[in-house]
């Protein structure tokens, strides 16, 4: 199944990447999906060590807003091949959604490694958006 199809199965009304508004909404949907999963970690895992809670809080803030440099280029979409948008970017979005779904199985003991994975996934996602914009 293609990444865009997977996203549309997992997130109701996922708009895709055709226009500026669709790209903006798709970015928000993916970040919100991850943000909701992250927000449930602290109550489920109980009181976390301050360093771990601070890392979680930083990630929640990060997914609450689009990455200005990555998204500005992504949002313009001028000349970005649709195969890049529906392929590479959608694949990173699927990976982000799958990682969000793993949050349900996290415990306080496994949380540090999971937060490392989330950070790396968001970094890859931002990099793919920036790279797509330079292909135009």
GROMACS .gro file of C-alpha atoms in nm:
model
  136
    1UNK     CA    1   0.000   0.000   0.000
    2UNK     CA    2   0.128   0.346  -0.088
    3UNK     CA    3   0.222   0.580   0.199
    4UNK     CA    4  -0.049   0.833   0.111
    5UNK     CA    5  -0.312   0.556   0.119
    6UNK     CA    6  -0.182   0.441   0.458
    7UNK     CA    7  -0.210   0.793   0.594
    8UNK     CA    8  -0.564   0.828   0.468
    9UNK     CA    9  -0.658   0.499   0.635
   10UNK     CA   10  -0.506   0.603   0.968
   11UNK     CA   11  -0.610   0.970   0.981
   12UNK     CA   12  -0.966   1.058   0.886
   13UNK     CA   13  -0.982   1.330   0.619
   14UNK     CA   14  -0.605   1.333   0.563
   15UNK     CA   15  -0.581   1.591   0.283
   16UNK     CA   16  -0.261   1.487   0.108
   17UNK     CA   17  -0.004   1.723  -0.042
   18UNK     CA   18  -0.157   1.874  -0.356
   19UNK     CA   19  -0.192   2.239  -0.257
   20UNK     CA   20  -0.050   2.476   0.001
   21UNK     CA   21  -0.350   2.438   0.231
   22UNK     CA   22  -0.345   2.058   0.196
   23UNK     CA   23   0.026   2.046   0.281
   24UNK     CA   24  -0.026   2.272   0.583
   25UNK     CA   25  -0.318   2.063   0.708
   26UNK     CA   26  -0.132   1.735   0.646
   27UNK     CA   27   0.163   1.861   0.848
   28UNK     CA   28  -0.071   1.964   1.129
   29UNK     CA   29  -0.253   1.630   1.124
   30UNK     CA   30   0.069   1.430   1.153
   31UNK     CA   31   0.213   1.653   1.427
   32UNK     CA   32  -0.119   1.644   1.616
   33UNK     CA   33  -0.138   1.265   1.592
   34UNK     CA   34   0.209   1.237   1.743
   35UNK     CA   35   0.140   1.512   1.996
   36UNK     CA   36  -0.168   1.336   2.129
   37UNK     CA   37   0.032   1.016   2.176
   38UNK     CA   38   0.312   1.203   2.352
   39UNK     CA   39   0.069   1.390   2.577
   40UNK     CA   40  -0.065   1.060   2.710
   41UNK     CA   41   0.280   0.935   2.814
   42UNK     CA   42   0.326   1.134   3.133
   43UNK     CA   43  -0.011   1.047   3.290
   44UNK     CA   44   0.029   0.682   3.196
   45UNK     CA   45   0.393   0.648   3.307
   46UNK     CA   46   0.347   0.842   3.629
   47UNK     CA   47   0.585   1.098   3.772
   48UNK     CA   48   0.889   1.109   3.549
   49UNK     CA   49   1.240   1.220   3.644
   50UNK     CA   50   1.275   1.592   3.572
   51UNK     CA   51   1.519   1.543   3.283
   52UNK     CA   52   1.287   1.297   3.112
   53UNK     CA   53   0.984   1.519   3.169
   54UNK     CA   54   1.177   1.814   3.024
   55UNK     CA   55   1.260   1.613   2.710
   56UNK     CA   56   0.897   1.512   2.672
   57UNK     CA   57   0.785   1.872   2.719
   58UNK     CA   58   1.029   1.990   2.450
   59UNK     CA   59   0.894   1.732   2.207
   60UNK     CA   60   0.536   1.835   2.283
   61UNK     CA   61   0.628   2.194   2.208
   62UNK     CA   62   0.807   2.089   1.890
   63UNK     CA   63   0.507   1.903   1.750
   64UNK     CA   64   0.276   2.185   1.853
   65UNK     CA   65   0.422   2.412   1.585
   66UNK     CA   66   0.552   2.355   1.234
   67UNK     CA   67   0.928   2.374   1.189
   68UNK     CA   68   0.964   2.719   1.032
   69UNK     CA   69   1.260   2.648   0.802
   70UNK     CA   70   1.148   2.303   0.693
   71UNK     CA   71   0.785   2.390   0.652
   72UNK     CA   72   0.826   2.727   0.479
   73UNK     CA   73   0.990   2.557   0.182
   74UNK     CA   74   0.756   2.256   0.200
   75UNK     CA   75   0.449   2.477   0.215
   76UNK     CA   76   0.537   2.670  -0.099
   77UNK     CA   77   0.543   2.346  -0.294
   78UNK     CA   78   0.657   2.528  -0.605
   79UNK     CA   79   0.805   2.279  -0.843
   80UNK     CA   80   0.827   1.995  -0.594
   81UNK     CA   81   0.756   1.675  -0.787
   82UNK     CA   82   0.436   1.508  -0.670
   83UNK     CA   83   0.627   1.180  -0.643
   84UNK     CA   84   0.842   1.342  -0.373
   85UNK     CA   85   0.541   1.469  -0.184
   86UNK     CA   86   0.340   1.150  -0.212
   87UNK     CA   87   0.649   0.931  -0.174
   88UNK     CA   88   0.932   1.048   0.049
   89UNK     CA   89   0.740   1.296   0.260
   90UNK     CA   90   0.439   1.069   0.294
   91UNK     CA   91   0.671   0.781   0.391
   92UNK     CA   92   0.822   0.994   0.670
   93UNK     CA   93   0.472   1.088   0.780
   94UNK     CA   94   0.375   0.718   0.794
   95UNK     CA   95   0.686   0.645   1.000
   96UNK     CA   96   0.589   0.926   1.237
   97UNK     CA   97   0.236   0.789   1.276
   98UNK     CA   98   0.369   0.438   1.340
   99UNK     CA   99   0.605   0.574   1.603
  100UNK     CA  100   0.316   0.759   1.767
  101UNK     CA  101   0.123   0.432   1.788
  102UNK     CA  102   0.414   0.275   1.979
  103UNK     CA  103   0.366   0.529   2.260
  104UNK     CA  104   0.089   0.313   2.408
  105UNK     CA  105   0.339   0.041   2.494
  106UNK     CA  106   0.598   0.268   2.654
  107UNK     CA  107   0.687   0.247   3.019
  108UNK     CA  108   0.893   0.486   3.228
  109UNK     CA  109   1.190   0.252   3.175
  110UNK     CA  110   1.162   0.253   2.796
  111UNK     CA  111   1.068   0.618   2.759
  112UNK     CA  112   1.418   0.765   2.716
  113UNK     CA  113   1.496   0.548   2.413
  114UNK     CA  114   1.152   0.616   2.268
  115UNK     CA  115   1.200   0.992   2.297
  116UNK     CA  116   1.533   0.952   2.115
  117UNK     CA  117   1.348   0.771   1.835
  118UNK     CA  118   1.081   1.042   1.816
  119UNK     CA  119   1.343   1.316   1.798
  120UNK     CA  120   1.530   1.134   1.521
  121UNK     CA  121   1.207   1.075   1.327
  122UNK     CA  122   1.112   1.442   1.347
  123UNK     CA  123   1.462   1.540   1.236
  124UNK     CA  124   1.435   1.305   0.935
  125UNK     CA  125   1.090   1.441   0.852
  126UNK     CA  126   1.217   1.800   0.860
  127UNK     CA  127   1.518   1.707   0.646
  128UNK     CA  128   1.300   1.539   0.383
  129UNK     CA  129   1.076   1.846   0.363
  130UNK     CA  130   1.378   2.075   0.323
  131UNK     CA  131   1.536   1.845   0.063
  132UNK     CA  132   1.213   1.828  -0.137
  133UNK     CA  133   1.204   2.206  -0.157
  134UNK     CA  134   1.557   2.220  -0.297
  135UNK     CA  135   1.458   1.982  -0.579
  136UNK     CA  136   1.230   2.244  -0.730
   0.00000   0.00000   0.00000
